[in-house]
Each structure stands twice: as C-alpha cells, then as structure tokens.
C-alpha cells in the first residue's frame, strides 16, 4: 500500500478496472485532497475533469511567446530597413509592415513554439530525473494493467491511518 522507500513519500491505491478507478478519483477529489495524482496504463477520457483540474496555463506562455516574436520581428525589420540602412527602392517607403511580414510571421511562430516548450517545462516542473514513486517495485504496472491513485505525504489532510482507511474504503 505504501512506497518501499525508507521514508514515506505517499500512499497509493491500485485498481484493475477503469470504471472503479474513475469513480474512486471523484471520491478522492470530493474528499478535498490537494497533493494527489493518478497513473494509468492508457489515456482515460475525462480524467482531468474528474480530478477537478483546471485548464492548463501553457497557452498563456504560447501567447506571450507569439506576441514577443511578432514585436521582435517588427522591431528587427524596422531597425534594418528604416534606421540602420534606409534605402529607397522603387519609390517605396523605408519601412512598411507589408513587405517584411514573412519575417514577423516566422518569428511569431518560432517564439510561440519556444514559449510552449518553456511553458510545458515550467508547469510540469521539469526536468525531474527521478521521482520517489519510481522506487515502488510494482509502479511499472502502471504502464501495463494497473491504475494508481497516489496521495502524497505533503498533502495538508494527510494522516497515514486515515488515508489508508480511505483508500481501502474506495476500493
């Protein structure tokens, strides 16, 4: 029921059937636990909503990266064409947002992609090269046939006996 490490990191409940696991997740959410997670052998549709998770903040990083990329592209093309090397070609203005648009567009896409990558690293607290749960000998089954609900010791409501009883009660 608990991890095999010398100091307790969490208590985990194992489930073999998806419906029972899905219902147990709702019970953990309703019990008010904050530091808990689930591990499944395959994606379970609706699990994030069942866990009460809010929408990801990664799109904010993407948006900010895109805005910075567009502004940087605009600044670079303006600096090169209107300030650093002003040259009138064919009666055209020194700088116009029309002709350097591909540069601005590509920098928008590039920095939005970098913002997405950075956002995923920040929001997922990566890189984390090792997790205490990996010490549990049966954790590898979460990639094969077993569903896990993990309630961490750092949870404000954590009480070993109460959590053990709760996990047994929900299945």
mmCIF file with all atom_site columns, C-alpha atoms in Angstrom:
data_model
loop_
_atom_site.group_PDB
_atom_site.id
_atom_site.type_symbol
_atom_site.label_atom_id
_atom_site.label_alt_id
_atom_site.label_comp_id
_atom_site.label_asym_id
_atom_site.label_entity_id
_atom_site.label_seq_id
_atom_site.pdbx_PDB_ins_code
_atom_site.Cartn_x
_atom_site.Cartn_y
_atom_site.Cartn_z
_atom_site.occupancy
_atom_site.B_iso_or_equiv
_atom_site.pdbx_formal_charge
_atom_site.auth_seq_id
_atom_site.auth_comp_id
_atom_site.auth_asym_id
_atom_site.auth_atom_id
_atom_site.pdbx_PDB_model_num
ATOM 1   C CA . UNK A 1 1   ? 0.000   0.000  0.000   1.00 0.00 ? 1   UNK A CA 1
ATOM 2   C CA . UNK A 1 2   ? 2.877   2.415  0.636   1.00 0.00 ? 2   UNK A CA 1
ATOM 3   C CA . UNK A 1 3   ? 6.110   3.031  -1.194  1.00 0.00 ? 3   UNK A CA 1
ATOM 4   C CA . UNK A 1 4   ? 9.140   0.871  -0.461  1.00 0.00 ? 4   UNK A CA 1
ATOM 5   C CA . UNK A 1 5   ? 11.476  3.775  0.336   1.00 0.00 ? 5   UNK A CA 1
ATOM 6   C CA . UNK A 1 6   ? 12.867  4.219  3.869   1.00 0.00 ? 6   UNK A CA 1
ATOM 7   C CA . UNK A 1 7   ? 10.869  7.407  4.406   1.00 0.00 ? 7   UNK A CA 1
ATOM 8   C CA . UNK A 1 8   ? 7.230   7.547  3.410   1.00 0.00 ? 8   UNK A CA 1
ATOM 9   C CA . UNK A 1 9   ? 6.517   9.646  0.310   1.00 0.00 ? 9   UNK A CA 1
ATOM 10  C CA . UNK A 1 10  ? 2.914   8.684  -0.371  1.00 0.00 ? 10  UNK A CA 1
ATOM 11  C CA . UNK A 1 11  ? 0.209   6.087  -0.089  1.00 0.00 ? 11  UNK A CA 1
ATOM 12  C CA . UNK A 1 12  ? -1.228  4.622  -3.236  1.00 0.00 ? 12  UNK A CA 1
ATOM 13  C CA . UNK A 1 13  ? -4.320  2.716  -4.151  1.00 0.00 ? 13  UNK A CA 1
ATOM 14  C CA . UNK A 1 14  ? -4.368  0.233  -7.015  1.00 0.00 ? 14  UNK A CA 1
ATOM 15  C CA . UNK A 1 15  ? -7.288  -0.512 -9.284  1.00 0.00 ? 15  UNK A CA 1
ATOM 16  C CA . UNK A 1 16  ? -7.658  -3.060 -12.061 1.00 0.00 ? 16  UNK A CA 1
ATOM 17  C CA . UNK A 1 17  ? -10.873 -1.799 -13.698 1.00 0.00 ? 17  UNK A CA 1
ATOM 18  C CA . UNK A 1 18  ? -11.379 1.598  -15.318 1.00 0.00 ? 18  UNK A CA 1
ATOM 19  C CA . UNK A 1 19  ? -14.929 2.312  -14.010 1.00 0.00 ? 19  UNK A CA 1
ATOM 20  C CA . UNK A 1 20  ? -13.968 1.613  -10.387 1.00 0.00 ? 20  UNK A CA 1
ATOM 21  C CA . UNK A 1 21  ? -10.845 3.744  -10.787 1.00 0.00 ? 21  UNK A CA 1
ATOM 22  C CA . UNK A 1 22  ? -12.838 6.586  -12.385 1.00 0.00 ? 22  UNK A CA 1
ATOM 23  C CA . UNK A 1 23  ? -15.351 6.605  -9.519  1.00 0.00 ? 23  UNK A CA 1
ATOM 24  C CA . UNK A 1 24  ? -12.569 6.460  -6.924  1.00 0.00 ? 24  UNK A CA 1
ATOM 25  C CA . UNK A 1 25  ? -10.926 9.513  -8.476  1.00 0.00 ? 25  UNK A CA 1
ATOM 26  C CA . UNK A 1 26  ? -14.116 11.505 -7.903  1.00 0.00 ? 26  UNK A CA 1
ATOM 27  C CA . UNK A 1 27  ? -14.198 10.355 -4.275  1.00 0.00 ? 27  UNK A CA 1
ATOM 28  C CA . UNK A 1 28  ? -10.600 11.492 -3.705  1.00 0.00 ? 28  UNK A CA 1
ATOM 29  C CA . UNK A 1 29  ? -11.399 14.864 -5.296  1.00 0.00 ? 29  UNK A CA 1
ATOM 30  C CA . UNK A 1 30  ? -14.540 15.242 -3.173  1.00 0.00 ? 30  UNK A CA 1
ATOM 31  C CA . UNK A 1 31  ? -12.614 14.323 -0.023  1.00 0.00 ? 31  UNK A CA 1
ATOM 32  C CA . UNK A 1 32  ? -10.601 17.529 -0.504  1.00 0.00 ? 32  UNK A CA 1
ATOM 33  C CA . UNK A 1 33  ? -7.098  16.185 -1.075  1.00 0.00 ? 33  UNK A CA 1
ATOM 34  C CA . UNK A 1 34  ? -4.785  18.638 -2.851  1.00 0.00 ? 34  UNK A CA 1
ATOM 35  C CA . UNK A 1 35  ? -1.461  16.818 -3.439  1.00 0.00 ? 35  UNK A CA 1
ATOM 36  C CA . UNK A 1 36  ? -2.512  13.688 -5.267  1.00 0.00 ? 36  UNK A CA 1
ATOM 37  C CA . UNK A 1 37  ? -2.168  12.234 -8.729  1.00 0.00 ? 37  UNK A CA 1
ATOM 38  C CA . UNK A 1 38  ? -3.237  9.328  -10.906 1.00 0.00 ? 38  UNK A CA 1
ATOM 39  C CA . UNK A 1 39  ? -1.262  6.962  -13.111 1.00 0.00 ? 39  UNK A CA 1
ATOM 40  C CA . UNK A 1 40  ? -2.939  4.938  -15.848 1.00 0.00 ? 40  UNK A CA 1
ATOM 41  C CA . UNK A 1 41  ? -1.764  2.417  -18.456 1.00 0.00 ? 41  UNK A CA 1
ATOM 42  C CA . UNK A 1 42  ? -3.668  4.288  -21.185 1.00 0.00 ? 42  UNK A CA 1
ATOM 43  C CA . UNK A 1 43  ? -5.384  7.667  -21.549 1.00 0.00 ? 43  UNK A CA 1
ATOM 44  C CA . UNK A 1 44  ? -8.707  7.807  -19.722 1.00 0.00 ? 44  UNK A CA 1
ATOM 45  C CA . UNK A 1 45  ? -11.110 10.259 -21.349 1.00 0.00 ? 45  UNK A CA 1
ATOM 46  C CA . UNK A 1 46  ? -12.397 12.852 -18.896 1.00 0.00 ? 46  UNK A CA 1
ATOM 47  C CA . UNK A 1 47  ? -9.916  12.013 -16.132 1.00 0.00 ? 47  UNK A CA 1
ATOM 48  C CA . UNK A 1 48  ? -8.618  15.575 -15.823 1.00 0.00 ? 48  UNK A CA 1
ATOM 49  C CA . UNK A 1 49  ? -12.161 16.899 -15.319 1.00 0.00 ? 49  UNK A CA 1
ATOM 50  C CA . UNK A 1 50  ? -12.880 14.066 -12.890 1.00 0.00 ? 50  UNK A CA 1
ATOM 51  C CA . UNK A 1 51  ? -9.792  15.085 -10.902 1.00 0.00 ? 51  UNK A CA 1
ATOM 52  C CA . UNK A 1 52  ? -11.040 18.673 -10.785 1.00 0.00 ? 52  UNK A CA 1
ATOM 53  C CA . UNK A 1 53  ? -8.065  20.021 -12.688 1.00 0.00 ? 53  UNK A CA 1
ATOM 54  C CA . UNK A 1 54  ? -8.326  23.469 -14.234 1.00 0.00 ? 54  UNK A CA 1
ATOM 55  C CA . UNK A 1 55  ? -7.315  24.356 -17.745 1.00 0.00 ? 55  UNK A CA 1
ATOM 56  C CA . UNK A 1 56  ? -3.582  24.340 -18.463 1.00 0.00 ? 56  UNK A CA 1
ATOM 57  C CA . UNK A 1 57  ? -1.632  27.606 -18.278 1.00 0.00 ? 57  UNK A CA 1
ATOM 58  C CA . UNK A 1 58  ? 0.651   26.600 -21.174 1.00 0.00 ? 58  UNK A CA 1
ATOM 59  C CA . UNK A 1 59  ? -1.377  28.574 -23.776 1.00 0.00 ? 59  UNK A CA 1
ATOM 60  C CA . UNK A 1 60  ? -0.511  31.764 -21.880 1.00 0.00 ? 60  UNK A CA 1
ATOM 61  C CA . UNK A 1 61  ? 3.183   31.008 -22.426 1.00 0.00 ? 61  UNK A CA 1
ATOM 62  C CA . UNK A 1 62  ? 2.436   30.344 -26.110 1.00 0.00 ? 62  UNK A CA 1
ATOM 63  C CA . UNK A 1 63  ? 0.566   33.637 -26.481 1.00 0.00 ? 63  UNK A CA 1
ATOM 64  C CA . UNK A 1 64  ? 3.279   35.653 -24.745 1.00 0.00 ? 64  UNK A CA 1
ATOM 65  C CA . UNK A 1 65  ? 5.956   33.994 -26.893 1.00 0.00 ? 65  UNK A CA 1
ATOM 66  C CA . UNK A 1 66  ? 3.971   34.786 -30.042 1.00 0.00 ? 66  UNK A CA 1
ATOM 67  C CA . UNK A 1 67  ? 3.490   38.435 -29.070 1.00 0.00 ? 67  UNK A CA 1
ATOM 68  C CA . UNK A 1 68  ? 7.190   38.795 -28.269 1.00 0.00 ? 68  UNK A CA 1
ATOM 69  C CA . UNK A 1 69  ? 8.080   37.128 -31.585 1.00 0.00 ? 69  UNK A CA 1
ATOM 70  C CA . UNK A 1 70  ? 5.806   39.444 -33.578 1.00 0.00 ? 70  UNK A CA 1
ATOM 71  C CA . UNK A 1 71  ? 7.116   42.562 -31.803 1.00 0.00 ? 71  UNK A CA 1
ATOM 72  C CA . UNK A 1 72  ? 10.722  41.401 -32.211 1.00 0.00 ? 72  UNK A CA 1
ATOM 73  C CA . UNK A 1 73  ? 10.181  40.698 -35.918 1.00 0.00 ? 73  UNK A CA 1
ATOM 74  C CA . UNK A 1 74  ? 8.624   44.122 -36.384 1.00 0.00 ? 74  UNK A CA 1
ATOM 75  C CA . UNK A 1 75  ? 11.464  45.804 -34.480 1.00 0.00 ? 75  UNK A CA 1
ATOM 76  C CA . UNK A 1 76  ? 14.168  43.930 -36.393 1.00 0.00 ? 76  UNK A CA 1
ATOM 77  C CA . UNK A 1 77  ? 12.719  44.731 -39.826 1.00 0.00 ? 77  UNK A CA 1
ATOM 78  C CA . UNK A 1 78  ? 12.110  48.367 -38.879 1.00 0.00 ? 78  UNK A CA 1
ATOM 79  C CA . UNK A 1 79  ? 15.631  48.750 -37.481 1.00 0.00 ? 79  UNK A CA 1
ATOM 80  C CA . UNK A 1 80  ? 17.277  47.195 -40.526 1.00 0.00 ? 80  UNK A CA 1
ATOM 81  C CA . UNK A 1 81  ? 15.193  48.962 -43.170 1.00 0.00 ? 81  UNK A CA 1
ATOM 82  C CA . UNK A 1 82  ? 14.262  52.341 -41.716 1.00 0.00 ? 82  UNK A CA 1
ATOM 83  C CA . UNK A 1 83  ? 17.031  53.130 -39.243 1.00 0.00 ? 83  UNK A CA 1
ATOM 84  C CA . UNK A 1 84  ? 20.257  51.226 -39.853 1.00 0.00 ? 84  UNK A CA 1
ATOM 85  C CA . UNK A 1 85  ? 20.249  51.162 -43.657 1.00 0.00 ? 85  UNK A CA 1
ATOM 86  C CA . UNK A 1 86  ? 17.471  53.340 -45.065 1.00 0.00 ? 86  UNK A CA 1
ATOM 87  C CA . UNK A 1 87  ? 17.265  52.809 -48.796 1.00 0.00 ? 87  UNK A CA 1
ATOM 88  C CA . UNK A 1 88  ? 14.542  53.951 -51.141 1.00 0.00 ? 88  UNK A CA 1
ATOM 89  C CA . UNK A 1 89  ? 13.926  51.304 -53.780 1.00 0.00 ? 89  UNK A CA 1
ATOM 90  C CA . UNK A 1 90  ? 11.361  51.982 -56.495 1.00 0.00 ? 90  UNK A CA 1
ATOM 91  C CA . UNK A 1 91  ? 9.742   54.831 -54.547 1.00 0.00 ? 91  UNK A CA 1
ATOM 92  C CA . UNK A 1 92  ? 8.721   52.543 -51.697 1.00 0.00 ? 92  UNK A CA 1
ATOM 93  C CA . UNK A 1 93  ? 8.856   53.803 -48.080 1.00 0.00 ? 93  UNK A CA 1
ATOM 94  C CA . UNK A 1 94  ? 11.798  52.975 -45.835 1.00 0.00 ? 94  UNK A CA 1
ATOM 95  C CA . UNK A 1 95  ? 9.677   50.577 -43.865 1.00 0.00 ? 95  UNK A CA 1
ATOM 96  C CA . UNK A 1 96  ? 6.236   49.102 -44.365 1.00 0.00 ? 96  UNK A CA 1
ATOM 97  C CA . UNK A 1 97  ? 4.592   46.244 -42.450 1.00 0.00 ? 97  UNK A CA 1
ATOM 98  C CA . UNK A 1 98  ? 3.571   44.590 -45.703 1.00 0.00 ? 98  UNK A CA 1
ATOM 99  C CA . UNK A 1 99  ? 6.867   43.515 -47.223 1.00 0.00 ? 99  UNK A CA 1
ATOM 100 C CA . UNK A 1 100 ? 8.664   42.154 -44.119 1.00 0.00 ? 100 UNK A CA 1
ATOM 101 C CA . UNK A 1 101 ? 5.536   40.316 -42.982 1.00 0.00 ? 101 UNK A CA 1
ATOM 102 C CA . UNK A 1 102 ? 7.063   36.828 -43.562 1.00 0.00 ? 102 UNK A CA 1
ATOM 103 C CA . UNK A 1 103 ? 9.862   37.665 -41.130 1.00 0.00 ? 103 UNK A CA 1
ATOM 104 C CA . UNK A 1 104 ? 7.395   38.886 -38.498 1.00 0.00 ? 104 UNK A CA 1
ATOM 105 C CA . UNK A 1 105 ? 5.166   35.840 -39.061 1.00 0.00 ? 105 UNK A CA 1
ATOM 106 C CA . UNK A 1 106 ? 8.003   33.334 -38.788 1.00 0.00 ? 106 UNK A CA 1
ATOM 107 C CA . UNK A 1 107 ? 9.372   34.905 -35.608 1.00 0.00 ? 107 UNK A CA 1
ATOM 108 C CA . UNK A 1 108 ? 5.861   34.833 -34.147 1.00 0.00 ? 108 UNK A CA 1
ATOM 109 C CA . UNK A 1 109 ? 5.576   31.106 -34.846 1.00 0.00 ? 109 UNK A CA 1
ATOM 110 C CA . UNK A 1 110 ? 9.127   30.348 -33.662 1.00 0.00 ? 110 UNK A CA 1
ATOM 111 C CA . UNK A 1 111 ? 8.873   32.157 -30.333 1.00 0.00 ? 111 UNK A CA 1
ATOM 112 C CA . UNK A 1 112 ? 5.342   30.844 -29.740 1.00 0.00 ? 112 UNK A CA 1
ATOM 113 C CA . UNK A 1 113 ? 6.733   27.320 -30.120 1.00 0.00 ? 113 UNK A CA 1
ATOM 114 C CA . UNK A 1 114 ? 9.591   28.138 -27.733 1.00 0.00 ? 114 UNK A CA 1
ATOM 115 C CA . UNK A 1 115 ? 7.048   29.641 -25.306 1.00 0.00 ? 115 UNK A CA 1
ATOM 116 C CA . UNK A 1 116 ? 5.019   26.424 -25.468 1.00 0.00 ? 116 UNK A CA 1
ATOM 117 C CA . UNK A 1 117 ? 8.097   24.329 -24.751 1.00 0.00 ? 117 UNK A CA 1
ATOM 118 C CA . UNK A 1 118 ? 9.171   26.580 -21.880 1.00 0.00 ? 118 UNK A CA 1
ATOM 119 C CA . UNK A 1 119 ? 5.625   26.590 -20.508 1.00 0.00 ? 119 UNK A CA 1
ATOM 120 C CA . UNK A 1 120 ? 5.467   22.802 -20.509 1.00 0.00 ? 120 UNK A CA 1
ATOM 121 C CA . UNK A 1 121 ? 8.766   22.613 -18.662 1.00 0.00 ? 121 UNK A CA 1
ATOM 122 C CA . UNK A 1 122 ? 7.718   25.225 -16.086 1.00 0.00 ? 122 UNK A CA 1
ATOM 123 C CA . UNK A 1 123 ? 4.171   23.940 -15.499 1.00 0.00 ? 123 UNK A CA 1
ATOM 124 C CA . UNK A 1 124 ? 5.272   20.277 -15.308 1.00 0.00 ? 124 UNK A CA 1
ATOM 125 C CA . UNK A 1 125 ? 8.219   21.170 -13.046 1.00 0.00 ? 125 UNK A CA 1
ATOM 126 C CA . UNK A 1 126 ? 10.695  19.568 -15.418 1.00 0.00 ? 126 UNK A CA 1
ATOM 127 C CA . UNK A 1 127 ? 13.318  18.283 -15.600 1.00 0.00 ? 127 UNK A CA 1
ATOM 128 C CA . UNK A 1 128 ? 12.775  15.837 -12.791 1.00 0.00 ? 128 UNK A CA 1
ATOM 129 C CA . UNK A 1 129 ? 15.164  12.986 -13.372 1.00 0.00 ? 129 UNK A CA 1
ATOM 130 C CA . UNK A 1 130 ? 13.894  10.776 -10.576 1.00 0.00 ? 130 UNK A CA 1
ATOM 131 C CA . UNK A 1 131 ? 10.667  10.551 -8.650  1.00 0.00 ? 131 UNK A CA 1
ATOM 132 C CA . UNK A 1 132 ? 10.318  8.777  -5.284  1.00 0.00 ? 132 UNK A CA 1
ATOM 133 C CA . UNK A 1 133 ? 7.409   6.769  -6.665  1.00 0.00 ? 133 UNK A CA 1
ATOM 134 C CA . UNK A 1 134 ? 9.774   5.021  -9.085  1.00 0.00 ? 134 UNK A CA 1
ATOM 135 C CA . UNK A 1 135 ? 11.235  3.178  -6.095  1.00 0.00 ? 135 UNK A CA 1
ATOM 136 C CA . UNK A 1 136 ? 7.990   1.225  -5.665  1.00 0.00 ? 136 UNK A CA 1
ATOM 137 C CA . UNK A 1 137 ? 8.582   -2.169 -7.274  1.00 0.00 ? 137 UNK A CA 1
ATOM 138 C CA . UNK A 1 138 ? 5.077   -2.517 -8.764  1.00 0.00 ? 138 UNK A CA 1
ATOM 139 C CA . UNK A 1 139 ? 4.940   1.015  -10.195 1.00 0.00 ? 139 UNK A CA 1
ATOM 140 C CA . UNK A 1 140 ? 5.935   -0.361 -13.602 1.00 0.00 ? 140 UNK A CA 1
ATOM 141 C CA . UNK A 1 141 ? 2.487   -1.974 -13.734 1.00 0.00 ? 141 UNK A CA 1
ATOM 142 C CA . UNK A 1 142 ? 1.003   1.498  -14.264 1.00 0.00 ? 142 UNK A CA 1
ATOM 143 C CA . UNK A 1 143 ? 2.181   1.150  -17.844 1.00 0.00 ? 143 UNK A CA 1
ATOM 144 C CA . UNK A 1 144 ? 0.616   -2.275 -18.279 1.00 0.00 ? 144 UNK A CA 1
ATOM 145 C CA . UNK A 1 145 ? -2.601  -3.155 -16.467 1.00 0.00 ? 145 UNK A CA 1
ATOM 146 C CA . UNK A 1 146 ? -2.978  -1.248 -13.195 1.00 0.00 ? 146 UNK A CA 1
ATOM 147 C CA . UNK A 1 147 ? -4.410  2.151  -12.294 1.00 0.00 ? 147 UNK A CA 1
ATOM 148 C CA . UNK A 1 148 ? -2.886  4.059  -9.374  1.00 0.00 ? 148 UNK A CA 1
ATOM 149 C CA . UNK A 1 149 ? -4.188  6.848  -7.191  1.00 0.00 ? 149 UNK A CA 1
ATOM 150 C CA . UNK A 1 150 ? -1.339  8.439  -5.251  1.00 0.00 ? 150 UNK A CA 1
ATOM 151 C CA . UNK A 1 151 ? -1.932  10.651 -2.218  1.00 0.00 ? 151 UNK A CA 1
ATOM 152 C CA . UNK A 1 152 ? 1.287   12.367 -1.211  1.00 0.00 ? 152 UNK A CA 1
ATOM 153 C CA . UNK A 1 153 ? 2.519   12.858 2.331   1.00 0.00 ? 153 UNK A CA 1
ATOM 154 C CA . UNK A 1 154 ? 2.838   16.599 1.644   1.00 0.00 ? 154 UNK A CA 1
ATOM 155 C CA . UNK A 1 155 ? -0.963  16.910 1.412   1.00 0.00 ? 155 UNK A CA 1
ATOM 156 C CA . UNK A 1 156 ? -2.361  19.097 4.209   1.00 0.00 ? 156 UNK A CA 1
ATOM 157 C CA . UNK A 1 157 ? -5.016  16.465 5.038   1.00 0.00 ? 157 UNK A CA 1
ATOM 158 C CA . UNK A 1 158 ? -2.546  13.574 5.071   1.00 0.00 ? 158 UNK A CA 1
ATOM 159 C CA . UNK A 1 159 ? -2.843  11.228 8.035   1.00 0.00 ? 159 UNK A CA 1
ATOM 160 C CA . UNK A 1 160 ? -1.434  7.779  7.338   1.00 0.00 ? 160 UNK A CA 1
ATOM 161 C CA . UNK A 1 161 ? -4.141  5.793  9.091   1.00 0.00 ? 161 UNK A CA 1
ATOM 162 C CA . UNK A 1 162 ? -6.968  7.944  7.723   1.00 0.00 ? 162 UNK A CA 1
ATOM 163 C CA . UNK A 1 163 ? -5.621  7.812  4.146   1.00 0.00 ? 163 UNK A CA 1
ATOM 164 C CA . UNK A 1 164 ? -5.137  4.034  4.340   1.00 0.00 ? 164 UNK A CA 1
ATOM 165 C CA . UNK A 1 165 ? -8.709  3.602  5.565   1.00 0.00 ? 165 UNK A CA 1
ATOM 166 C CA . UNK A 1 166 ? -9.988  5.981  2.884   1.00 0.00 ? 166 UNK A CA 1
ATOM 167 C CA . UNK A 1 167 ? -8.177  4.174  0.056   1.00 0.00 ? 167 UNK A CA 1
ATOM 168 C CA . UNK A 1 168 ? -9.480  0.816  1.298   1.00 0.00 ? 168 UNK A CA 1
ATOM 169 C CA . UNK A 1 169 ? -12.993 2.240  1.503   1.00 0.00 ? 169 UNK A CA 1
ATOM 170 C CA . UNK A 1 170 ? -12.982 3.493  -2.114  1.00 0.00 ? 170 UNK A CA 1
ATOM 171 C CA . UNK A 1 171 ? -11.731 0.176  -3.415  1.00 0.00 ? 171 UNK A CA 1
#
